[in-house]
CSV table of C-alpha atoms in Angstrom, one decimal:
chain,number,residue,atom,x,y,z
A,373,MET,CA,7.0,-4.8,-19.0
A,374,ASN,CA,9.0,-6.0,-21.9
A,375,SER,CA,7.3,-8.0,-24.7
A,376,LEU,CA,3.8,-8.0,-23.3
A,377,THR,CA,1.6,-5.0,-22.1
A,378,ARG,CA,0.3,-5.1,-18.6
A,379,ARG,CA,-3.3,-5.6,-19.9
A,380,GLN,CA,-2.1,-8.6,-21.8
A,381,VAL,CA,-0.4,-10.0,-18.8
A,382,LEU,CA,-3.6,-9.5,-16.8
A,383,ARG,CA,-5.7,-11.3,-19.4
A,384,LEU,CA,-3.1,-14.2,-19.9
A,385,GLY,CA,-2.9,-14.4,-16.2
A,386,LEU,CA,-6.8,-14.7,-15.8
A,387,ALA,CA,-6.7,-17.5,-18.5
A,388,GLY,CA,-4.1,-19.3,-16.5
A,389,LEU,CA,-5.9,-18.8,-13.1
A,390,ALA,CA,-6.1,-22.4,-12.0
A,391,GLY,CA,-2.4,-23.2,-12.6
A,392,GLY,CA,-1.2,-20.0,-11.1
A,393,LEU,CA,-3.2,-20.6,-8.0
A,394,LEU,CA,-2.0,-24.1,-7.5
A,395,ALA,CA,1.7,-22.8,-8.0
A,396,ALA,CA,1.0,-20.1,-5.2
A,397,CYS,CA,-0.5,-22.5,-2.8
A,398,GLY,CA,2.3,-25.0,-2.7
A,399,GLY,CA,5.4,-26.3,-4.2
A,400,GLN,CA,7.2,-23.0,-4.2
A,401,ALA,CA,9.1,-23.2,-0.9
A,402,THR,CA,11.8,-25.6,-2.0
A,403,SER,CA,14.1,-24.8,0.9
A,404,THR,CA,11.3,-24.9,3.5
A,405,PRO,CA,10.4,-27.8,5.7
A,406,THR,CA,8.0,-30.3,4.2
A,407,PRO,CA,4.5,-28.7,4.9
A,408,ALA,CA,2.3,-30.5,7.3
A,409,LYS,CA,-0.9,-32.2,5.9
A,410,SER,CA,-4.2,-30.6,6.6
A,411,SER,CA,-6.2,-32.5,9.1
A,412,GLY,CA,-9.4,-31.4,7.4
A,413,ALA,CA,-10.9,-31.7,10.9
A,414,ALA,CA,-11.7,-28.1,11.7
A,415,THR,CA,-15.4,-28.3,12.8
A,416,SER,CA,-16.1,-24.8,14.1
A,417,SER,CA,-14.8,-21.3,14.3
A,418,THR,CA,-15.8,-17.9,15.8
A,419,ALA,CA,-14.6,-14.3,15.2
A,420,THR,CA,-15.2,-11.0,17.0
A,421,ALA,CA,-13.8,-7.5,16.3
A,422,GLN,CA,-13.0,-4.5,18.5
A,423,THR,CA,-11.5,-1.2,17.7
A,424,PRO,CA,-8.6,-0.1,20.0
A,425,THR,CA,-8.4,3.6,20.8
A,426,THR,CA,-4.9,4.0,22.1
A,427,ALA,CA,-1.6,2.1,22.2
A,428,ALA,CA,-2.3,1.2,25.7
A,429,THR,CA,-5.6,-0.2,25.1
A,430,ALA,CA,-4.8,-1.9,21.8
A,431,THR,CA,-6.3,-5.3,22.0
A,432,LYS,CA,-7.0,-8.4,19.9
A,433,ALA,CA,-9.2,-7.0,17.2
A,434,THR,CA,-9.9,-10.4,15.7
A,435,THR,CA,-10.2,-13.5,17.8
A,436,ALA,CA,-10.6,-16.9,16.2
A,437,THR,CA,-10.6,-20.4,17.6
A,438,ALA,CA,-10.7,-23.6,15.9
A,439,SER,CA,-11.7,-27.0,17.3
A,440,THR,CA,-10.4,-30.1,15.8
A,441,ALA,CA,-11.9,-33.6,15.9
A,442,SER,CA,-9.7,-34.4,18.9
A,443,GLY,CA,-10.9,-31.3,20.8
A,444,SER,CA,-7.5,-29.5,20.7
A,445,SER,CA,-7.5,-26.0,19.4
A,446,LYS,CA,-4.7,-24.2,17.5
A,447,THR,CA,-4.3,-20.5,16.5
A,448,ILE,CA,-1.5,-18.6,14.7
A,449,ARG,CA,-1.0,-15.2,16.2
A,450,ILE,CA,0.2,-12.3,14.0
A,451,GLY,CA,0.9,-8.9,15.2
A,452,VAL,CA,-0.5,-5.9,13.2
A,453,ILE,CA,0.6,-2.3,13.7
A,454,PHE,CA,-1.3,0.6,12.1
A,455,PRO,CA,-2.0,4.2,13.0
A,456,LEU,CA,-5.5,3.5,14.6
A,457,THR,CA,-5.6,6.9,16.2
A,458,GLY,CA,-4.0,10.3,15.3
A,459,THR,CA,-3.8,12.1,12.1
A,460,ALA,CA,-3.6,9.1,9.8
A,461,ALA,CA,-6.3,7.0,11.6
A,462,SER,CA,-8.6,7.0,8.7
A,463,VAL,CA,-6.2,5.1,6.5
A,464,GLY,CA,-5.0,3.0,9.4
A,465,ASN,CA,-8.5,1.8,10.2
A,466,ASP,CA,-9.2,1.1,6.6
A,467,ALA,CA,-6.1,-1.0,6.4
A,468,LYS,CA,-7.2,-2.8,9.6
A,469,GLN,CA,-10.5,-3.7,7.9
A,470,ALA,CA,-8.5,-5.1,4.9
A,471,VAL,CA,-6.2,-7.4,6.9
A,472,GLN,CA,-9.2,-8.6,8.9
A,473,LEU,CA,-10.9,-9.4,5.6
A,474,ALA,CA,-7.9,-11.4,4.5
A,475,VAL,CA,-7.9,-13.4,7.6
A,476,GLN,CA,-11.6,-13.9,7.3
A,477,LEU,CA,-11.1,-15.5,3.9
A,478,VAL,CA,-8.5,-17.9,5.3
A,479,ASN,CA,-10.5,-18.8,8.5
A,480,GLU,CA,-14.0,-19.0,7.2
A,481,GLY,CA,-13.5,-19.2,3.4
A,482,ALA,CA,-15.0,-17.5,0.2
A,483,PRO,CA,-14.7,-20.4,-2.3
A,484,ASP,CA,-15.8,-18.1,-5.2
A,485,ILE,CA,-12.8,-15.9,-4.8
A,486,ALA,CA,-9.8,-17.4,-6.7
A,487,LEU,CA,-7.0,-16.4,-4.3
A,488,PRO,CA,-4.5,-18.6,-2.3
A,489,LEU,CA,-6.1,-20.1,0.9
A,490,ALA,CA,-9.5,-18.5,0.1
A,491,LYS,CA,-11.4,-21.9,0.2
A,492,GLY,CA,-11.2,-21.5,4.0
A,493,GLY,CA,-10.7,-23.9,6.8
A,494,GLY,CA,-7.7,-22.3,8.2
A,495,LEU,CA,-4.0,-23.1,7.1
A,496,PRO,CA,-4.1,-26.6,5.7
A,497,ASN,CA,-0.4,-27.4,6.2
A,498,LEU,CA,-0.9,-26.6,9.9
A,499,GLY,CA,-3.8,-28.9,10.5
A,500,GLY,CA,-6.4,-26.3,9.7
A,501,ALA,CA,-5.0,-23.8,12.3
A,502,LYS,CA,-6.9,-20.6,12.3
A,503,VAL,CA,-5.3,-17.1,12.4
A,504,GLU,CA,-5.6,-14.5,15.2
A,505,LEU,CA,-4.7,-10.9,14.7
A,506,VAL,CA,-3.4,-8.8,17.6
A,507,PHE,CA,-3.4,-5.1,16.8
A,508,GLY,CA,-1.1,-2.4,18.0
A,509,ASP,CA,-1.7,1.4,17.5
A,510,SER,CA,1.3,3.4,16.5
A,511,GLN,CA,-0.6,6.6,16.6
A,512,GLY,CA,1.5,7.5,13.7
A,513,LYS,CA,4.6,8.0,16.0
A,514,ALA,CA,7.9,6.1,15.5
A,515,GLU,CA,8.5,5.7,19.1
A,516,VAL,CA,5.1,4.3,19.8
A,517,GLY,CA,5.4,1.9,16.8
A,518,GLN,CA,8.7,0.7,18.3
A,519,SER,CA,7.1,0.0,21.7
A,520,GLU,CA,4.0,-1.7,20.2
A,521,ALA,CA,6.3,-4.0,18.1
A,522,GLU,CA,8.1,-5.0,21.4
A,523,ARG,CA,4.8,-5.6,23.2
A,524,LEU,CA,3.5,-7.7,20.4
A,525,ILE,CA,6.6,-9.9,20.3
A,526,LYS,CA,7.4,-10.2,24.0
A,527,GLN,CA,4.0,-10.1,25.6
A,528,GLU,CA,1.6,-11.4,22.9
A,529,LYS,CA,4.0,-14.0,21.5
A,530,VAL,CA,3.2,-13.4,17.8
A,531,VAL,CA,5.0,-15.3,15.2
A,532,ALA,CA,5.2,-12.4,12.7
A,533,LEU,CA,4.5,-8.8,12.3
A,534,LEU,CA,2.7,-6.8,9.6
A,535,GLY,CA,2.6,-2.9,9.2
A,536,CYS,CA,3.1,-0.1,9.8
A,537,TYR,CA,2.0,2.4,7.1
A,538,GLN,CA,4.3,5.5,7.8
A,539,SER,CA,7.9,4.7,6.8
A,540,ALA,CA,9.2,6.3,10.0
A,541,VAL,CA,7.1,3.9,12.1
A,542,THR,CA,8.0,0.9,9.9
A,543,LYS,CA,11.7,1.8,10.3
A,544,THR,CA,11.6,1.5,14.2
A,545,ALA,CA,9.3,-1.5,14.2
A,546,SER,CA,11.4,-3.3,11.7
A,547,ALA,CA,14.5,-2.7,13.9
A,548,VAL,CA,12.7,-4.4,16.8
A,549,ALA,CA,11.7,-7.4,14.6
A,550,GLU,CA,15.2,-7.7,13.3
A,551,ARG,CA,16.7,-8.0,16.9
A,552,ALA,CA,14.0,-10.5,17.9
A,553,GLY,CA,14.4,-12.5,14.7
A,554,ILE,CA,10.7,-12.2,13.9
A,555,PRO,CA,9.5,-11.7,10.2
A,556,LEU,CA,7.9,-8.2,9.5
A,557,VAL,CA,5.9,-8.1,6.2
A,558,ASN,CA,5.2,-4.5,5.0
A,559,GLY,CA,2.6,-3.7,2.3
A,560,ASP,CA,2.3,0.0,2.6
A,561,SER,CA,5.5,1.9,3.4
A,562,SER,CA,7.4,3.3,0.4
A,563,SER,CA,10.7,4.7,1.7
A,564,PRO,CA,13.3,2.9,-0.5
A,565,ALA,CA,15.7,3.0,2.4
A,566,LEU,CA,13.6,0.3,4.2
A,567,THR,CA,15.0,-2.4,2.1
A,568,GLU,CA,18.6,-1.0,2.0
A,569,GLN,CA,19.3,-1.6,5.7
A,570,GLY,CA,20.6,-5.1,5.3
A,571,TYR,CA,17.8,-6.5,7.4
A,572,GLN,CA,17.2,-10.3,7.2
A,573,TRP,CA,13.7,-10.3,8.6
A,574,PHE,CA,12.0,-7.4,6.7
A,575,PHE,CA,10.0,-8.0,3.6
A,576,ARG,CA,8.1,-5.5,1.4
A,577,THR,CA,5.5,-6.5,-1.0
A,578,SER,CA,4.6,-3.1,-2.5
A,579,PRO,CA,6.8,-1.1,-4.9
A,580,HIS,CA,8.8,1.7,-3.2
A,581,ASP,CA,9.2,5.4,-3.9
A,582,GLY,CA,11.9,4.7,-6.5
A,583,ASP,CA,9.5,2.6,-8.6
A,584,PHE,CA,6.7,5.0,-8.0
A,585,SER,CA,8.8,8.1,-8.8
A,586,LYS,CA,9.7,6.5,-12.1
A,587,ILE,CA,6.2,6.1,-13.1
A,588,ILE,CA,5.3,9.6,-12.0
A,589,MET,CA,8.0,11.1,-14.2
A,590,GLU,CA,7.1,8.7,-17.0
A,591,PHE,CA,3.6,10.0,-16.9
A,592,LEU,CA,4.6,13.6,-17.0
A,593,GLN,CA,6.9,13.0,-19.9
A,594,ALA,CA,4.2,11.1,-21.7
A,595,LEU,CA,1.7,13.9,-21.2
A,596,THR,CA,4.1,16.2,-23.1
A,597,GLN,CA,5.3,13.7,-25.8
A,598,GLN,CA,1.9,12.1,-26.5
A,599,LYS,CA,-0.6,14.8,-25.4
A,600,ASN,CA,1.3,18.0,-25.9
A,601,ALA,CA,0.8,19.1,-22.3
A,602,GLY,CA,4.0,21.2,-22.3
A,603,ILE,CA,5.3,20.0,-19.0
A,604,LYS,CA,9.0,20.7,-18.6
A,605,THR,CA,9.5,21.9,-15.0
A,606,VAL,CA,8.6,20.4,-11.7
A,607,SER,CA,8.4,21.5,-8.0
A,608,LEU,CA,8.6,19.2,-5.1
A,609,LEU,CA,6.8,19.6,-1.7
A,610,TYR,CA,7.6,17.1,1.0
A,611,GLU,CA,7.4,16.5,4.7
A,612,ASP,CA,10.5,16.2,6.9
A,613,THR,CA,10.3,12.5,7.6
A,614,ASP,CA,11.8,9.3,6.2
A,615,PHE,CA,8.9,9.0,3.7
A,616,GLY,CA,9.1,12.7,2.6
A,617,VAL,CA,12.9,13.1,2.4
A,618,ASN,CA,13.5,9.8,0.6
A,619,SER,CA,10.6,10.4,-1.7
A,620,ALA,CA,12.2,13.7,-2.8
A,621,GLN,CA,15.5,12.1,-3.5
A,622,ALA,CA,14.0,9.5,-5.7
A,623,LEU,CA,11.7,12.1,-7.5
A,624,LYS,CA,14.8,14.3,-8.3
A,625,ALA,CA,16.7,11.4,-9.8
A,626,GLU,CA,13.8,10.2,-11.9
A,627,ALA,CA,13.1,13.8,-13.1
A,628,GLN,CA,16.6,14.1,-14.3
A,629,ALA,CA,16.4,10.7,-16.0
A,630,HIS,CA,13.2,11.7,-17.8
A,631,GLY,CA,14.4,15.2,-19.0
A,632,LEU,CA,12.3,17.2,-16.5
A,633,GLN,CA,13.8,20.1,-14.7
A,634,VAL,CA,13.2,20.4,-10.9
A,635,VAL,CA,13.2,24.2,-10.3
A,636,GLY,CA,12.6,24.0,-6.7
A,637,GLU,CA,11.9,21.9,-3.5
A,638,VAL,CA,10.2,22.8,-0.4
A,639,LYS,CA,10.5,20.8,2.9
A,640,TYR,CA,8.0,21.3,5.7
A,641,LYS,CA,7.4,20.0,9.2
A,642,ALA,CA,5.0,17.0,9.2
A,643,ASN,CA,1.5,17.7,10.6
A,644,ALA,CA,2.0,21.4,10.0
A,645,THR,CA,-0.6,23.9,11.2
A,646,SER,CA,0.2,26.4,8.4
A,647,LEU,CA,1.6,26.0,5.0
A,648,THR,CA,1.2,29.6,3.8
A,649,THR,CA,4.9,30.3,3.4
A,650,GLU,CA,5.6,27.0,1.6
A,651,VAL,CA,2.8,27.4,-0.9
A,652,GLN,CA,3.9,31.0,-1.6
A,653,THR,CA,7.4,29.7,-2.3
A,654,LEU,CA,5.9,27.0,-4.7
A,655,LYS,CA,3.9,29.8,-6.4
A,656,GLY,CA,7.0,31.8,-6.9
A,657,GLN,CA,8.8,28.8,-8.5
A,658,ASN,CA,6.1,28.8,-11.1
A,659,ALA,CA,6.9,25.1,-12.2
A,660,ASP,CA,4.5,23.4,-14.7
A,661,ALA,CA,3.8,20.5,-12.3
A,662,LEU,CA,3.8,20.0,-8.5
A,663,VAL,CA,4.6,16.7,-7.0
A,664,PRO,CA,3.8,16.6,-3.3
A,665,SER,CA,4.7,13.8,-0.8
A,666,SER,CA,2.4,14.3,2.2
A,667,TYR,CA,-0.1,12.4,4.4
A,668,THR,CA,-3.9,13.2,4.5
A,669,ASN,CA,-4.0,16.2,6.7
A,670,ASP,CA,-1.2,18.0,5.2
A,671,ALA,CA,-2.4,17.2,1.8
A,672,ILE,CA,-5.7,18.8,2.6
A,673,LEU,CA,-4.0,21.9,4.1
A,674,THR,CA,-1.8,22.2,1.1
A,675,ILE,CA,-4.6,22.3,-1.4
A,676,LYS,CA,-6.8,24.6,0.8
A,677,THR,CA,-3.8,27.1,1.1
A,678,ALA,CA,-3.1,26.9,-2.7
A,679,GLN,CA,-6.7,27.7,-3.5
A,680,GLN,CA,-6.6,30.7,-1.0
A,681,LEU,CA,-3.4,31.9,-2.5
A,682,GLY,CA,-4.3,31.3,-6.1
A,683,TYR,CA,-1.6,28.7,-6.8
A,684,LEU,CA,-2.3,26.2,-9.4
A,685,PRO,CA,0.3,24.6,-11.7
A,686,LYS,CA,-0.8,22.8,-14.9
A,687,MET,CA,-0.9,19.4,-13.1
A,688,ILE,CA,-0.5,18.1,-9.6
A,689,VAL,CA,0.7,14.4,-9.4
A,690,ALA,CA,1.1,13.2,-5.8
A,691,GLN,CA,3.4,10.6,-4.3
A,692,ASP,CA,0.4,8.7,-3.1
A,693,ALA,CA,-0.3,8.8,0.8
A,694,GLY,CA,-2.8,11.5,1.7
A,695,TYR,CA,-3.7,12.3,-1.8
A,696,ALA,CA,-4.8,8.6,-2.3
A,697,ASP,CA,-7.0,8.6,0.8
A,698,PRO,CA,-10.6,9.1,0.0
A,699,ALA,CA,-10.7,11.4,3.2
A,700,PHE,CA,-8.7,13.8,1.0
A,701,ILE,CA,-11.4,14.2,-1.5
A,702,SER,CA,-14.0,14.7,1.2
A,703,GLY,CA,-11.7,17.1,3.0
A,704,VAL,CA,-11.2,19.5,0.2
A,705,GLY,CA,-14.3,18.8,-1.7
A,706,ALA,CA,-14.7,16.7,-5.0
A,707,ASN,CA,-14.9,19.9,-7.2
A,708,ILE,CA,-11.5,21.2,-5.7
A,709,ALA,CA,-9.8,17.8,-6.0
A,710,GLU,CA,-11.1,17.3,-9.7
A,711,GLY,CA,-8.3,16.5,-12.1
A,712,MET,CA,-5.5,16.1,-9.5
A,713,CYS,CA,-3.5,12.8,-9.9
A,714,THR,CA,-1.7,10.5,-7.7
A,715,ARG,CA,0.5,7.5,-8.1
A,716,SER,CA,-0.9,4.4,-6.7
A,717,ALA,CA,-0.5,0.5,-6.7
A,718,PHE,CA,-4.3,-0.2,-6.9
A,719,SER,CA,-7.5,1.4,-8.0
A,720,VAL,CA,-11.1,0.1,-7.6
A,721,ASP,CA,-11.6,0.2,-11.4
A,722,ILE,CA,-8.9,-2.5,-11.7
A,723,THR,CA,-11.9,-4.8,-10.7
A,724,GLN,CA,-13.1,-4.5,-14.2
A,725,LEU,CA,-10.0,-6.6,-15.2
A,726,LYS,CA,-9.7,-8.8,-12.1
A,727,PRO,CA,-12.7,-10.8,-10.9
A,728,ALA,CA,-11.1,-11.7,-7.6
A,729,ALA,CA,-10.6,-8.0,-7.0
A,730,ALA,CA,-14.1,-7.3,-7.7
A,731,LYS,CA,-15.4,-10.0,-5.2
A,732,VAL,CA,-12.8,-8.8,-2.6
A,733,ASN,CA,-14.1,-5.3,-3.0
A,734,GLU,CA,-17.8,-6.4,-2.4
A,735,LEU,CA,-16.8,-7.9,0.9
A,736,TYR,CA,-14.6,-5.0,1.8
A,737,LYS,CA,-17.4,-2.4,1.0
A,738,LYS,CA,-19.9,-4.5,3.0
A,739,ALA,CA,-17.5,-4.3,6.1
A,740,ALA,CA,-16.0,-0.8,5.7
A,741,GLY,CA,-18.9,1.0,3.9
A,742,LYS,CA,-16.5,2.1,1.1
A,743,ASP,CA,-14.7,0.8,-1.8
A,744,ILE,CA,-11.2,-0.7,-1.2
A,745,TYR,CA,-8.4,1.6,-2.3
A,746,ASP,CA,-4.6,1.7,-2.6
A,747,VAL,CA,-3.4,1.2,1.0
A,748,PRO,CA,-6.0,-1.3,2.2
A,749,ALA,CA,-5.5,-3.3,-1.1
A,750,ARG,CA,-1.8,-3.5,-0.5
A,751,ASP,CA,-2.3,-4.5,3.1
A,752,PHE,CA,-4.8,-7.1,2.2
A,753,THR,CA,-2.2,-8.4,-0.2
A,754,ALA,CA,0.6,-8.4,2.2
A,755,MET,CA,-1.4,-10.4,4.7
A,756,LEU,CA,-2.3,-13.1,2.1
A,757,VAL,CA,1.3,-13.2,1.2
A,758,LEU,CA,2.4,-13.7,4.8
A,759,LEU,CA,-0.3,-16.4,5.4
A,760,ASP,CA,0.7,-18.1,2.2
A,761,ALA,CA,4.3,-18.3,3.5
A,762,ILE,CA,3.2,-19.5,7.0
A,763,ASN,CA,1.1,-22.2,5.4
A,764,ARG,CA,4.0,-23.3,3.1
A,765,ALA,CA,6.4,-23.3,6.0
A,766,GLY,CA,4.1,-25.7,7.7
A,767,SER,CA,5.5,-24.3,10.9
A,768,THR,CA,5.3,-21.3,13.3
A,769,ASP,CA,9.0,-21.3,13.7
A,770,PRO,CA,10.1,-17.7,12.6
A,771,ALA,CA,13.1,-19.0,10.7
A,772,ALA,CA,10.8,-21.4,8.7
A,773,ILE,CA,8.5,-18.5,7.9
A,774,LYS,CA,11.3,-16.4,6.8
A,775,ARG,CA,12.6,-19.1,4.4
A,776,ALA,CA,9.2,-19.5,3.0
A,777,LEU,CA,8.8,-15.8,2.5
A,778,GLU,CA,12.1,-15.8,0.6
A,779,ALA,CA,10.7,-18.6,-1.6
A,780,THR,CA,7.5,-16.8,-2.4
A,781,ASN,CA,6.6,-16.9,-6.2
A,782,LEU,CA,3.0,-15.7,-6.6
A,783,GLY,CA,1.6,-15.0,-10.2
A,784,PRO,CA,-0.5,-12.2,-11.6
A,785,ASN,CA,-3.7,-13.9,-10.6
A,786,ASP,CA,-2.7,-14.7,-7.0
A,787,THR,CA,-3.3,-11.2,-5.9
A,788,ILE,CA,-5.9,-8.5,-6.4
A,789,MET,CA,-3.2,-6.1,-7.5
A,790,PRO,CA,-2.3,-5.1,-11.2
A,791,TRP,CA,1.1,-6.7,-10.7
A,792,LYS,CA,2.9,-9.5,-12.3
A,793,GLY,CA,3.0,-11.2,-8.9
A,794,VAL,CA,5.1,-11.3,-5.7
A,795,LYS,CA,8.7,-12.6,-5.7
A,796,PHE,CA,11.4,-11.1,-3.4
A,797,ASP,CA,15.0,-10.3,-4.3
A,798,SER,CA,18.0,-10.6,-2.0
A,799,LYS,CA,17.0,-7.5,-0.2
A,800,HIS,CA,13.4,-8.9,0.4
A,801,GLN,CA,11.8,-6.3,-2.0
A,802,ASN,CA,9.1,-7.5,-4.2
A,803,THR,CA,10.4,-7.4,-7.8
A,804,LEU,CA,7.0,-7.9,-9.6
A,805,GLY,CA,5.0,-5.0,-8.2
A,806,THR,CA,4.3,-1.9,-10.4
A,807,GLY,CA,2.7,1.5,-10.1
A,808,ILE,CA,-0.2,3.2,-11.8
A,809,ILE,CA,-1.3,6.8,-12.0
A,810,LEU,CA,-4.9,7.8,-10.9
A,811,GLN,CA,-6.8,11.0,-11.6
A,812,ILE,CA,-9.7,12.2,-9.4
A,813,ARG,CA,-12.8,12.5,-11.6
A,814,ASP,CA,-16.2,13.3,-10.3
A,815,GLY,CA,-15.1,12.3,-6.7
A,816,GLN,CA,-13.6,9.0,-7.8
A,817,TYR,CA,-10.1,7.7,-8.5
A,818,ARG,CA,-9.7,6.5,-12.1
A,819,THR,CA,-6.7,4.9,-13.7
A,820,VAL,CA,-5.3,7.0,-16.5
A,821,TYR,CA,-1.7,5.7,-16.8
A,822,PRO,CA,-0.1,3.5,-18.2
A,823,PHE,CA,-2.2,4.3,-21.1
A,824,ASP,CA,-2.6,0.5,-21.9
A,825,VAL,CA,-4.4,-0.1,-18.7
A,826,LYS,CA,-6.4,3.2,-18.4
A,827,THR,CA,-10.0,3.1,-17.8
A,828,ILE,CA,-10.5,6.7,-18.6
A,829,ASP,CA,-8.6,9.4,-20.7
A,830,VAL,CA,-6.5,11.8,-18.6
A,831,THR,CA,-7.7,15.4,-18.7
A,832,PHE,CA,-5.3,18.4,-18.4
A,833,PRO,CA,-4.4,21.1,-17.6
A,834,LEU,CA,-6.0,21.5,-14.2
A,835,LYS,CA,-9.2,23.7,-14.4
A,836,PRO,CA,-8.8,27.2,-12.8
A,837,TRP,CA,-10.0,27.5,-9.2
A,838,ASN,CA,-12.7,29.9,-10.3
A,839,GLN,CA,-14.1,27.5,-12.7
A,840,ARG,CA,-14.6,24.7,-10.3
């Protein structure tokens, strides 16, 4: 941020809420067809939910119908791919709850939430058409995600796709969408390479690992320069997937840019059954800080192994993923996780600054039984961005939706995220998203950096294992 701090932007944005909302809902897609006028005639709607257990049985998880005054019905079908089973199922099903909530706001309305289309009644520029989600289960496997994308496009006839969490899965699914000429909006995959493929139909609303790696190294640098933490060296631990490998490349570049020495890197096979050798190697490197890039099960295994082997650097700052999943805290125990940090794009304590985020969290918590966190918040946002574009397109033609996505220009109060908004560059990467650093404190994720948006002071170094 240049002349204004992020907190100032949030406050200014809140003051300009009404204007920003109007700008988001219409008038942005200058190159899109003239939006259809809402009929205002939607008189009834219904919605049901199921939980698919395998890719083969993945079914419609939300079904909505809308009746118009003339008796006709219209629905907009969107395909959503998440890991609903497998090792990342906890995150996938939390993300599923989030996108269902976004659709619920648009179909049924929540007038007290100041977000685009939240007044309900469907998509006004499509005659109040309701939105129907059709889910696919990737199982966390790239080849399954590819086949699910093909099924959703060819058999379910969806007009757009959203997903897929793991970068490796998003990579194969986005290739299918590109060949079919169907927009795929991604809110949760962070491999920088995804927007470097030259694809015309892929859009990413979230920051990528290049952005996140920058804020991780800024944070470590700030700990030393402003808090005398004495962090000069870093070790990297990452899985052997697109996410892990690309994350490591971005982290190494940003470490060098911020005067930090990477003294070693350890790559391991994803979903490992043992990380003893890898943790012993990290212990031998004796770096001041560890930056791991792992999904949930591997993150839990890493920390349990580190405790057993007595390995503990001054600070751990994770590249999100498993370390930002509440299942990580429950998996290792709150006392063991205490003090560890992760980069993120969202934290529930942001609700203290954004009323819309607080109200969305109330609804999410009612449905999911837990607070909304990083990945679900990003997918909730991605779904609203997609629906806003479909509405502005005034059409279900994929090309019109693509043009509307390219013209997206949402402000800081048009999302629940601590961002300046959503606006895509020529590679379809959102240029207005930013990252934050969270620290686990008393079993909760709390924002500690940037310091101007912190909700609690960071503590360091990590407390020894035998004092937890």
